[in-house]
Amino acid sequence: HAKKGKSRAQHHTGRMAKSKNHTNHNQNYKAHRNGIKRPKFGTKVSTKGMDPKFIRNQKHAKKGMKRAEAKAPTHTKQRKAGTDHYGN
């Protein structure tokens, strides 16, 4: 025995298309539930699984940068520290 009423094809004919494609509703609430935290900085990135050849090269590059910084004239050191020639 067949179902009475409209078939599936007939049911959707009189409706308009959906217009809302995006909403930001509730997202702010969800974001603040655990608090919006500042990004953590100063954490050392693990080199586990990295290319050993790259890590060795990186070590020597860092060492060279430190030596170059030590040899640098005083005005470049002051600029990095954020001071002027008068120590202010």
CSV table of N, CA and C in Angstrom, one decimal:
chain,number,residue,atom,x,y,z
A,1,HIS,N,0.8,-1.2,0.0
A,1,HIS,CA,0.0,0.0,0.0
A,1,HIS,C,0.9,1.2,0.0
A,2,ALA,N,0.6,2.2,-0.8
A,2,ALA,CA,1.4,3.4,-1.1
A,2,ALA,C,1.2,4.5,0.0
A,3,LYS,N,2.2,5.3,0.3
A,3,LYS,CA,2.1,6.4,1.2
A,3,LYS,C,1.2,7.5,0.7
A,4,LYS,N,0.5,8.1,1.5
A,4,LYS,CA,-0.3,9.2,1.1
A,4,LYS,C,0.5,10.5,1.3
A,5,GLY,N,0.1,11.5,0.6
A,5,GLY,CA,0.8,12.8,0.7
A,5,GLY,C,1.7,13.1,-0.4
A,6,LYS,N,2.6,14.1,-0.3
A,6,LYS,CA,3.4,14.6,-1.4
A,6,LYS,C,4.6,13.7,-1.5
A,7,SER,N,5.1,13.5,-2.8
A,7,SER,CA,6.3,12.7,-3.0
A,7,SER,C,7.5,13.6,-2.6
A,8,ARG,N,8.7,13.1,-2.6
A,8,ARG,CA,9.8,13.9,-2.2
A,8,ARG,C,10.1,15.0,-3.2
A,9,ALA,N,9.9,14.7,-4.5
A,9,ALA,CA,10.1,15.7,-5.5
A,9,ALA,C,9.2,16.9,-5.4
A,10,GLN,N,7.9,16.6,-5.1
A,10,GLN,CA,6.9,17.6,-5.0
A,10,GLN,C,7.1,18.4,-3.7
A,11,HIS,N,7.6,17.9,-2.7
A,11,HIS,CA,7.7,18.5,-1.4
A,11,HIS,C,8.6,19.8,-1.5
A,12,HIS,N,9.7,19.7,-2.3
A,12,HIS,CA,10.7,20.8,-2.3
A,12,HIS,C,10.4,21.9,-3.3
A,13,THR,N,9.4,21.8,-4.1
A,13,THR,CA,9.2,22.7,-5.2
A,13,THR,C,8.9,24.1,-4.8
A,14,GLY,N,8.2,24.4,-3.7
A,14,GLY,CA,7.7,25.7,-3.4
A,14,GLY,C,8.7,26.5,-2.5
A,15,ARG,N,9.9,26.0,-2.2
A,15,ARG,CA,10.8,26.6,-1.3
A,15,ARG,C,11.8,27.5,-2.0
A,16,MET,N,12.3,28.5,-1.2
A,16,MET,CA,13.3,29.4,-1.7
A,16,MET,C,14.7,28.7,-1.4
A,17,ALA,N,15.7,29.2,-2.1
A,17,ALA,CA,17.1,28.7,-1.9
A,17,ALA,C,17.6,29.3,-0.5
A,18,LYS,N,18.5,28.6,0.1
A,18,LYS,CA,19.1,29.1,1.3
A,18,LYS,C,20.0,30.3,1.0
A,19,SER,N,20.0,31.3,1.9
A,19,SER,CA,20.8,32.5,1.6
A,19,SER,C,21.9,32.6,2.6
A,20,LYS,N,21.9,32.0,3.8
A,20,LYS,CA,22.9,32.2,4.8
A,20,LYS,C,24.0,31.2,4.5
A,21,ASN,N,25.2,31.7,4.2
A,21,ASN,CA,26.3,30.8,3.9
A,21,ASN,C,27.3,30.7,5.0
A,22,HIS,N,27.3,31.8,5.9
A,22,HIS,CA,28.3,31.8,7.0
A,22,HIS,C,27.8,32.6,8.1
A,23,THR,N,28.2,32.2,9.3
A,23,THR,CA,27.9,33.0,10.5
A,23,THR,C,29.0,32.8,11.5
A,24,ASN,N,29.2,33.8,12.3
A,24,ASN,CA,30.2,33.8,13.3
A,24,ASN,C,29.6,33.6,14.7
A,25,HIS,N,28.3,33.3,14.7
A,25,HIS,CA,27.6,33.2,16.0
A,25,HIS,C,28.2,32.1,16.9
A,26,ASN,N,28.4,32.5,18.2
A,26,ASN,CA,28.9,31.6,19.2
A,26,ASN,C,30.4,31.4,19.2
A,27,GLN,N,31.1,31.8,18.1
A,27,GLN,CA,32.5,31.5,18.0
A,27,GLN,C,33.3,32.3,19.1
A,28,ASN,N,32.9,33.5,19.4
A,28,ASN,CA,33.6,34.3,20.4
A,28,ASN,C,33.4,33.7,21.8
A,29,TYR,N,32.2,33.2,22.1
A,29,TYR,CA,32.0,32.5,23.3
A,29,TYR,C,32.8,31.3,23.5
A,30,LYS,N,32.9,30.5,22.4
A,30,LYS,CA,33.7,29.3,22.5
A,30,LYS,C,35.2,29.6,22.6
A,31,ALA,N,35.7,30.7,22.0
A,31,ALA,CA,37.1,31.0,22.1
A,31,ALA,C,37.5,31.4,23.5
A,32,HIS,N,36.5,32.1,24.2
A,32,HIS,CA,36.8,32.6,25.5
A,32,HIS,C,36.6,31.6,26.6
A,33,ARG,N,36.0,30.5,26.3
A,33,ARG,CA,35.7,29.5,27.4
A,33,ARG,C,37.0,29.1,28.1
A,34,ASN,N,38.0,28.8,27.4
A,34,ASN,CA,39.3,28.5,28.1
A,34,ASN,C,40.3,29.7,28.1
A,35,GLY,N,39.8,30.8,27.6
A,35,GLY,CA,40.6,32.0,27.6
A,35,GLY,C,41.5,32.1,26.4
A,36,ILE,N,41.6,33.3,25.8
A,36,ILE,CA,42.5,33.4,24.7
A,36,ILE,C,43.9,33.7,25.2
A,37,LYS,N,44.8,32.7,25.0
A,37,LYS,CA,46.1,32.8,25.6
A,37,LYS,C,47.1,33.4,24.6
A,38,ARG,N,48.1,34.1,25.2
A,38,ARG,CA,49.2,34.6,24.3
A,38,ARG,C,50.0,33.5,23.8
A,39,PRO,N,50.6,33.6,22.7
A,39,PRO,CA,51.4,32.5,22.1
A,39,PRO,C,52.7,32.4,23.0
A,40,LYS,N,53.0,31.1,23.3
A,40,LYS,CA,54.2,30.9,24.1
A,40,LYS,C,55.5,31.1,23.2
A,41,PHE,N,56.4,31.8,23.8
A,41,PHE,CA,57.7,32.0,23.1
A,41,PHE,C,58.8,31.6,24.0
A,42,GLY,N,60.0,31.4,23.3
A,42,GLY,CA,61.2,31.0,24.1
A,42,GLY,C,61.3,29.5,24.2
A,43,THR,N,60.3,28.8,23.7
A,43,THR,CA,60.4,27.4,23.8
A,43,THR,C,61.3,26.9,22.6
A,44,LYS,N,62.2,26.0,22.9
A,44,LYS,CA,63.2,25.5,22.0
A,44,LYS,C,62.5,24.4,21.1
A,45,VAL,N,62.6,24.6,19.8
A,45,VAL,CA,62.0,23.6,18.8
A,45,VAL,C,62.9,22.4,18.8
A,46,SER,N,62.3,21.3,18.9
A,46,SER,CA,63.0,20.0,18.9
A,46,SER,C,63.6,19.7,17.6
A,47,THR,N,64.8,19.2,17.6
A,47,THR,CA,65.5,18.8,16.3
A,47,THR,C,65.4,17.3,16.1
A,48,LYS,N,64.6,16.6,16.9
A,48,LYS,CA,64.4,15.2,16.8
A,48,LYS,C,63.8,14.9,15.4
A,49,GLY,N,64.4,14.0,14.7
A,49,GLY,CA,63.9,13.6,13.4
A,49,GLY,C,64.4,14.5,12.3
A,50,MET,N,65.1,15.6,12.6
A,50,MET,CA,65.7,16.4,11.5
A,50,MET,C,66.9,15.8,10.9
A,51,ASP,N,67.2,16.3,9.7
A,51,ASP,CA,68.4,15.9,9.0
A,51,ASP,C,69.7,16.2,9.8
A,52,PRO,N,70.5,15.2,10.2
A,52,PRO,CA,71.7,15.4,11.0
A,52,PRO,C,72.7,16.4,10.3
A,53,LYS,N,72.8,16.3,9.0
A,53,LYS,CA,73.7,17.1,8.3
A,53,LYS,C,73.3,18.6,8.4
A,54,PHE,N,72.0,18.8,8.3
A,54,PHE,CA,71.5,20.2,8.5
A,54,PHE,C,71.7,20.7,9.9
A,55,ILE,N,71.5,19.9,10.9
A,55,ILE,CA,71.7,20.3,12.3
A,55,ILE,C,73.2,20.7,12.6
A,56,ARG,N,74.1,19.9,12.0
A,56,ARG,CA,75.5,20.2,12.2
A,56,ARG,C,75.9,21.5,11.6
A,57,ASN,N,75.3,21.8,10.4
A,57,ASN,CA,75.6,23.0,9.7
A,57,ASN,C,75.0,24.2,10.5
A,58,GLN,N,73.8,24.0,11.0
A,58,GLN,CA,73.1,25.0,11.8
A,58,GLN,C,73.9,25.4,13.0
A,59,LYS,N,74.5,24.4,13.6
A,59,LYS,CA,75.3,24.6,14.8
A,59,LYS,C,76.5,25.6,14.5
A,60,HIS,N,77.2,25.3,13.4
A,60,HIS,CA,78.3,26.1,13.0
A,60,HIS,C,77.9,27.5,12.6
A,61,ALA,N,76.7,27.6,11.9
A,61,ALA,CA,76.2,28.9,11.5
A,61,ALA,C,75.9,29.8,12.7
A,62,LYS,N,75.3,29.2,13.7
A,62,LYS,CA,75.0,29.9,14.9
A,62,LYS,C,76.3,30.4,15.6
A,63,LYS,N,77.3,29.5,15.6
A,63,LYS,CA,78.5,29.9,16.3
A,63,LYS,C,79.2,31.1,15.5
A,64,GLY,N,79.1,31.0,14.2
A,64,GLY,CA,79.7,32.1,13.4
A,64,GLY,C,79.0,33.4,13.6
A,65,MET,N,77.7,33.3,13.8
A,65,MET,CA,76.9,34.6,14.0
A,65,MET,C,77.3,35.2,15.3
A,66,LYS,N,77.5,34.4,16.3
A,66,LYS,CA,77.9,34.9,17.7
A,66,LYS,C,79.2,35.6,17.6
A,67,ARG,N,80.2,35.0,16.8
A,67,ARG,CA,81.5,35.5,16.7
A,67,ARG,C,81.5,36.9,16.0
A,68,ALA,N,80.6,36.9,14.9
A,68,ALA,CA,80.5,38.2,14.2
A,68,ALA,C,79.9,39.3,15.0
A,69,GLU,N,78.9,38.9,15.9
A,69,GLU,CA,78.3,39.9,16.8
A,69,GLU,C,79.3,40.4,17.8
A,70,ALA,N,80.2,39.6,18.3
A,70,ALA,CA,81.2,40.0,19.2
A,70,ALA,C,82.2,41.0,18.6
A,71,LYS,N,82.5,40.7,17.3
A,71,LYS,CA,83.5,41.6,16.6
A,71,LYS,C,82.8,42.9,16.1
A,72,ALA,N,81.5,43.0,16.1
A,72,ALA,CA,80.8,44.1,15.6
A,72,ALA,C,81.2,45.4,16.3
A,73,PRO,N,81.2,46.6,15.6
A,73,PRO,CA,81.5,47.8,16.2
A,73,PRO,C,80.4,48.2,17.2
A,74,THR,N,80.7,49.1,18.1
A,74,THR,CA,79.8,49.4,19.2
A,74,THR,C,78.5,50.0,18.8
A,75,HIS,N,78.5,50.8,17.7
A,75,HIS,CA,77.2,51.4,17.3
A,75,HIS,C,76.2,50.4,16.8
A,76,THR,N,76.6,49.2,16.3
A,76,THR,CA,75.7,48.2,15.9
A,76,THR,C,75.1,47.5,17.1
A,77,LYS,N,76.0,47.3,18.1
A,77,LYS,CA,75.5,46.7,19.4
A,77,LYS,C,74.5,47.6,20.1
A,78,GLN,N,74.8,48.9,20.0
A,78,GLN,CA,73.8,49.9,20.6
A,78,GLN,C,72.5,49.9,19.9
A,79,ARG,N,72.6,49.8,18.6
A,79,ARG,CA,71.3,49.7,17.8
A,79,ARG,C,70.5,48.5,18.1
A,80,LYS,N,71.2,47.4,18.3
A,80,LYS,CA,70.5,46.1,18.7
A,80,LYS,C,69.9,46.3,20.1
A,81,ALA,N,70.6,46.9,21.0
A,81,ALA,CA,70.1,47.1,22.3
A,81,ALA,C,69.0,48.2,22.4
A,82,GLY,N,68.9,49.0,21.4
A,82,GLY,CA,67.8,50.0,21.4
A,82,GLY,C,68.3,51.3,22.1
A,83,THR,N,69.6,51.6,22.2
A,83,THR,CA,70.1,52.8,22.8
A,83,THR,C,70.7,53.7,21.8
A,84,ASP,N,70.8,55.0,22.1
A,84,ASP,CA,71.5,55.9,21.2
A,84,ASP,C,73.0,56.1,21.6
A,85,HIS,N,73.7,57.0,21.0
A,85,HIS,CA,75.1,57.1,21.2
A,85,HIS,C,75.4,57.7,22.7
A,86,TYR,N,74.4,58.3,23.3
A,86,TYR,CA,74.6,58.8,24.6
A,86,TYR,C,74.2,57.8,25.7
A,87,GLY,N,73.8,56.6,25.4
A,87,GLY,CA,73.4,55.6,26.4
A,87,GLY,C,72.0,55.7,26.8
A,88,ASN,N,71.1,56.5,26.1
A,88,ASN,CA,69.7,56.7,26.5
A,88,ASN,C,68.9,55.7,25.8
